[in-house]
mmCIF file of N, CA and C in Angstrom:
data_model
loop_
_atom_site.group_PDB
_atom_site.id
_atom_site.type_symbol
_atom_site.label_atom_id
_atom_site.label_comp_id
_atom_site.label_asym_id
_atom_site.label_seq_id
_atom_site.Cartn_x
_atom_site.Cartn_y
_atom_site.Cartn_z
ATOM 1 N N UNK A 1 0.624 30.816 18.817
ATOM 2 C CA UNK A 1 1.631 30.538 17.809
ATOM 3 C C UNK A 1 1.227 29.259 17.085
ATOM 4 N N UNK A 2 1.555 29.526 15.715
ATOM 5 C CA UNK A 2 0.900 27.931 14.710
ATOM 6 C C UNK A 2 1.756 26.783 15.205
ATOM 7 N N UNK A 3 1.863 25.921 14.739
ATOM 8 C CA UNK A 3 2.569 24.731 14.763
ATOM 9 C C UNK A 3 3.736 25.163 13.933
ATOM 10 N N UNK A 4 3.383 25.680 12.495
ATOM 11 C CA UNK A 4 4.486 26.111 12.050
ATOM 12 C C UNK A 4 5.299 27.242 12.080
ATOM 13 N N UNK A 5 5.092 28.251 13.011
ATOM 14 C CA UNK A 5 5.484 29.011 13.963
ATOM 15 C C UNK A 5 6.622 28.669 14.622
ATOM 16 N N UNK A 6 6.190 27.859 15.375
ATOM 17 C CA UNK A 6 6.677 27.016 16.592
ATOM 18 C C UNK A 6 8.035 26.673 16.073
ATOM 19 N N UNK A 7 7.833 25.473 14.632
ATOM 20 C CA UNK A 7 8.688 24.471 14.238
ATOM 21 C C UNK A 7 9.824 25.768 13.937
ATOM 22 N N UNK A 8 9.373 26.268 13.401
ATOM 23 C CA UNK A 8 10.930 27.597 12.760
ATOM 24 C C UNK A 8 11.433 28.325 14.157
ATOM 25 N N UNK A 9 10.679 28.759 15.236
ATOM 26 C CA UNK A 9 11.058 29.025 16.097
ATOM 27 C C UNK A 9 12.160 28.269 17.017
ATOM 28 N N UNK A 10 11.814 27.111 17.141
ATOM 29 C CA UNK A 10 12.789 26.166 17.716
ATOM 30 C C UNK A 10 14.068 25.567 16.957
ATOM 31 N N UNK A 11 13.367 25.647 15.505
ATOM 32 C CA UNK A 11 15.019 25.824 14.757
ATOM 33 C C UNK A 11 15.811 26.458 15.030
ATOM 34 N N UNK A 12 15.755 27.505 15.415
ATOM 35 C CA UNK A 12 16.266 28.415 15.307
ATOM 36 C C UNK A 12 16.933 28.861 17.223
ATOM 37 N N UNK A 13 16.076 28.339 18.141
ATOM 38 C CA UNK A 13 16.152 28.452 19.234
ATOM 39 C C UNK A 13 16.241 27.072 19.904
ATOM 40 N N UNK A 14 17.547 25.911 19.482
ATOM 41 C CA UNK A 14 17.262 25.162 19.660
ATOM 42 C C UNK A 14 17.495 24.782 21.409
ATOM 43 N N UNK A 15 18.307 25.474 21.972
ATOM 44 C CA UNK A 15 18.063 25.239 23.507
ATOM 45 C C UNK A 15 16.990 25.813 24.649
ATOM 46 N N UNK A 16 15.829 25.748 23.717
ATOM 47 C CA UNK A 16 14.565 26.517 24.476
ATOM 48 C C UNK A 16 13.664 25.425 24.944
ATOM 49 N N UNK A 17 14.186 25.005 25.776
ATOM 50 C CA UNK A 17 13.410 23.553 26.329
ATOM 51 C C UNK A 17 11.892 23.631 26.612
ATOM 52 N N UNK A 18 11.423 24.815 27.098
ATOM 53 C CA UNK A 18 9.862 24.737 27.098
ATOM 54 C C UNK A 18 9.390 25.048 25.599
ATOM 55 N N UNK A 19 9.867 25.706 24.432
ATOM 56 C CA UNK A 19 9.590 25.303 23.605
ATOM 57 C C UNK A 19 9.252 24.618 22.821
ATOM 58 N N UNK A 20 10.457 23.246 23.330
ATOM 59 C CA UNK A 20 10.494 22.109 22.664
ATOM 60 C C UNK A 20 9.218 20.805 23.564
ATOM 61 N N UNK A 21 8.931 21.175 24.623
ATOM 62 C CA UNK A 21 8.216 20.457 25.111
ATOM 63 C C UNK A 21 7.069 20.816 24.955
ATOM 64 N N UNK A 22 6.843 22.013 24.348
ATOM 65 C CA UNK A 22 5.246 22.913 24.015
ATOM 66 C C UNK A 22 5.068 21.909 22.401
ATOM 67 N N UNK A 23 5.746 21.849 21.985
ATOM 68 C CA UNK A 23 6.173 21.297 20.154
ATOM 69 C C UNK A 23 5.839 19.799 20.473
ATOM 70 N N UNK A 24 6.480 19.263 21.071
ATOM 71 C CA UNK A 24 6.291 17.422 21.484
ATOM 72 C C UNK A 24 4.476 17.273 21.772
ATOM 73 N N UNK A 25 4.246 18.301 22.744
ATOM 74 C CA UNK A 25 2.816 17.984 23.166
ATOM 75 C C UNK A 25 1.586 18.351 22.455
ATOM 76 N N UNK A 26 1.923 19.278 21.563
ATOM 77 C CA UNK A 26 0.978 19.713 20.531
ATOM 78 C C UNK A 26 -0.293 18.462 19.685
ATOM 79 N N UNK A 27 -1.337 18.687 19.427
ATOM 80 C CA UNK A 27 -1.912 17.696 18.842
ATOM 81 C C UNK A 27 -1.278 17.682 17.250
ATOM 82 N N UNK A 28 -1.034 16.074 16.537
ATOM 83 C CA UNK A 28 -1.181 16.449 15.114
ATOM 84 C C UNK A 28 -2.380 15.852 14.090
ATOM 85 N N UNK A 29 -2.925 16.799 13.794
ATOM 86 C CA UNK A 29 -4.325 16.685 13.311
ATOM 87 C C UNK A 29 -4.339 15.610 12.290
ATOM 88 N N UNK A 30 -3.062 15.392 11.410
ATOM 89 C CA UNK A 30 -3.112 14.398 10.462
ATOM 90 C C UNK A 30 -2.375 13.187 10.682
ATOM 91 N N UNK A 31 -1.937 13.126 12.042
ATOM 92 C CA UNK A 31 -1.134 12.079 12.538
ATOM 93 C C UNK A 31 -2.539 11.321 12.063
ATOM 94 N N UNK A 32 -1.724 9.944 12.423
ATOM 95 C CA UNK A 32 -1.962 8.514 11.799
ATOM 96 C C UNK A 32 -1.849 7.573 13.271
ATOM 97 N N UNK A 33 -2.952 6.750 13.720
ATOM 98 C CA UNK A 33 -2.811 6.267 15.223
ATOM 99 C C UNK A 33 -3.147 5.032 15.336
ATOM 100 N N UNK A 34 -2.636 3.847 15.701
ATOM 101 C CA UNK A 34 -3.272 2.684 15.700
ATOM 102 C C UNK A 34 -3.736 2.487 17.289
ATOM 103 N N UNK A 35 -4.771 1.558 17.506
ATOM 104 C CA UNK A 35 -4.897 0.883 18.666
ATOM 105 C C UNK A 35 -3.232 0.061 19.309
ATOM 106 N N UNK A 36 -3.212 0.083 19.981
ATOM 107 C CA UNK A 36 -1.834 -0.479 20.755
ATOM 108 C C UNK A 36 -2.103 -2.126 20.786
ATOM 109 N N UNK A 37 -3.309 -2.571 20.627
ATOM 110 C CA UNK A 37 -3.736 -4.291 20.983
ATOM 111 C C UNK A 37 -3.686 -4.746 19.393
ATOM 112 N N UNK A 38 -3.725 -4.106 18.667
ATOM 113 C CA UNK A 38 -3.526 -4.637 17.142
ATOM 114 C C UNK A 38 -1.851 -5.334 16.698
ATOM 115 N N UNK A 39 -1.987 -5.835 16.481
ATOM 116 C CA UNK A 39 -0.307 -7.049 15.828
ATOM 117 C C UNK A 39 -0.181 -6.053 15.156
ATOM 118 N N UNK A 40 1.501 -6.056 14.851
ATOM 119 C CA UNK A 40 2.106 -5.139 14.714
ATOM 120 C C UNK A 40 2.195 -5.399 12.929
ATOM 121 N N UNK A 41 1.803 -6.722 12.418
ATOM 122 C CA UNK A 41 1.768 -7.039 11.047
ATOM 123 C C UNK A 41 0.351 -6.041 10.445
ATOM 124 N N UNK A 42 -0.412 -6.159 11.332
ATOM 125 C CA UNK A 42 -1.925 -5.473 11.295
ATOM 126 C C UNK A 42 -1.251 -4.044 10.835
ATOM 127 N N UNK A 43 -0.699 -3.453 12.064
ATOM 128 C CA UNK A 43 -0.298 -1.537 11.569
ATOM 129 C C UNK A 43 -0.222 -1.709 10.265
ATOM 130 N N UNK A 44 1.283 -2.320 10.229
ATOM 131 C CA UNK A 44 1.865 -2.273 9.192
ATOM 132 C C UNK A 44 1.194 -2.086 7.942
ATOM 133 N N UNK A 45 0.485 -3.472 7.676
ATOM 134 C CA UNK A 45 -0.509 -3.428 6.191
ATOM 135 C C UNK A 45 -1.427 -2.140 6.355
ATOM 136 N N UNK A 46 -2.435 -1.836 7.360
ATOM 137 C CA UNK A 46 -3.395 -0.754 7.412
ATOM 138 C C UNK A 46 -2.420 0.731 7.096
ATOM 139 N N UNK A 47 -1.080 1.065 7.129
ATOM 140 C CA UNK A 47 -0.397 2.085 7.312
ATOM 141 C C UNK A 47 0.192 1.878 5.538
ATOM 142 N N UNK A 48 0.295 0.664 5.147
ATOM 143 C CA UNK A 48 0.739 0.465 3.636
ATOM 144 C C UNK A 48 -0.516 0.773 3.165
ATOM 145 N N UNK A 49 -1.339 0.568 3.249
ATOM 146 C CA UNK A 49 -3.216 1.039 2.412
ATOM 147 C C UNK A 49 -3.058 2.560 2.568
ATOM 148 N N UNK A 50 -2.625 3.231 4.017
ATOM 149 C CA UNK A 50 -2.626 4.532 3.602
ATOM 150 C C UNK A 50 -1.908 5.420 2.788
ATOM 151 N N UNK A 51 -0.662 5.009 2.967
ATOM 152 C CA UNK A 51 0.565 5.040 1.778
ATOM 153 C C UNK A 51 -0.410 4.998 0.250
ATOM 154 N N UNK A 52 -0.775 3.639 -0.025
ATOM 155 C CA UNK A 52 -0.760 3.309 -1.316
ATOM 156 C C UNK A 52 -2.148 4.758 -2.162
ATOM 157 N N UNK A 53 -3.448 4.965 -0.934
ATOM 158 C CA UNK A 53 -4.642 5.421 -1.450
ATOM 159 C C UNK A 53 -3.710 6.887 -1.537
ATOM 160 N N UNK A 54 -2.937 7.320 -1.271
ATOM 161 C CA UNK A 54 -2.846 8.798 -0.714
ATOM 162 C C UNK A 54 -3.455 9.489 0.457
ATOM 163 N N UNK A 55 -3.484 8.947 1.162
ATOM 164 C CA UNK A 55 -4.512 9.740 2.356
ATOM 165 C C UNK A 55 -3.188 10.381 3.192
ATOM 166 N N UNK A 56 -2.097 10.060 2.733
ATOM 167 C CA UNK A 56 -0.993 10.751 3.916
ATOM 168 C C UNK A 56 -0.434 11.607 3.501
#
């Protein structure tokens, strides 16, 4: 089942708890990830550059 499969499926089935935990664990290919040791001013600006170029 796609991801977007899934997402309408659980709309729709919203008390299907292994559903919803199949959906949480899924990879997202265009998620956006920082290192965890980077200052949180750091995300921020690097996550405003992605905003600003369009890459999101």
């Amino acid at each position: 089942m796609s991801l977007h499969q899934l997402k309408k499926y659980i709309l729709s089935h919203r008390d299907d708890q292994e559903a919803w935990l199949e959906f949480t664990h899924r990879e997202r290919p265009n998620a956006v990830y920082f290192d965890t040791d980077v200052p949180l001013a750091t995300q921020k600006k690097r996550l405003q550059e992605l905003i600003e170029s369009d890459h999101l």
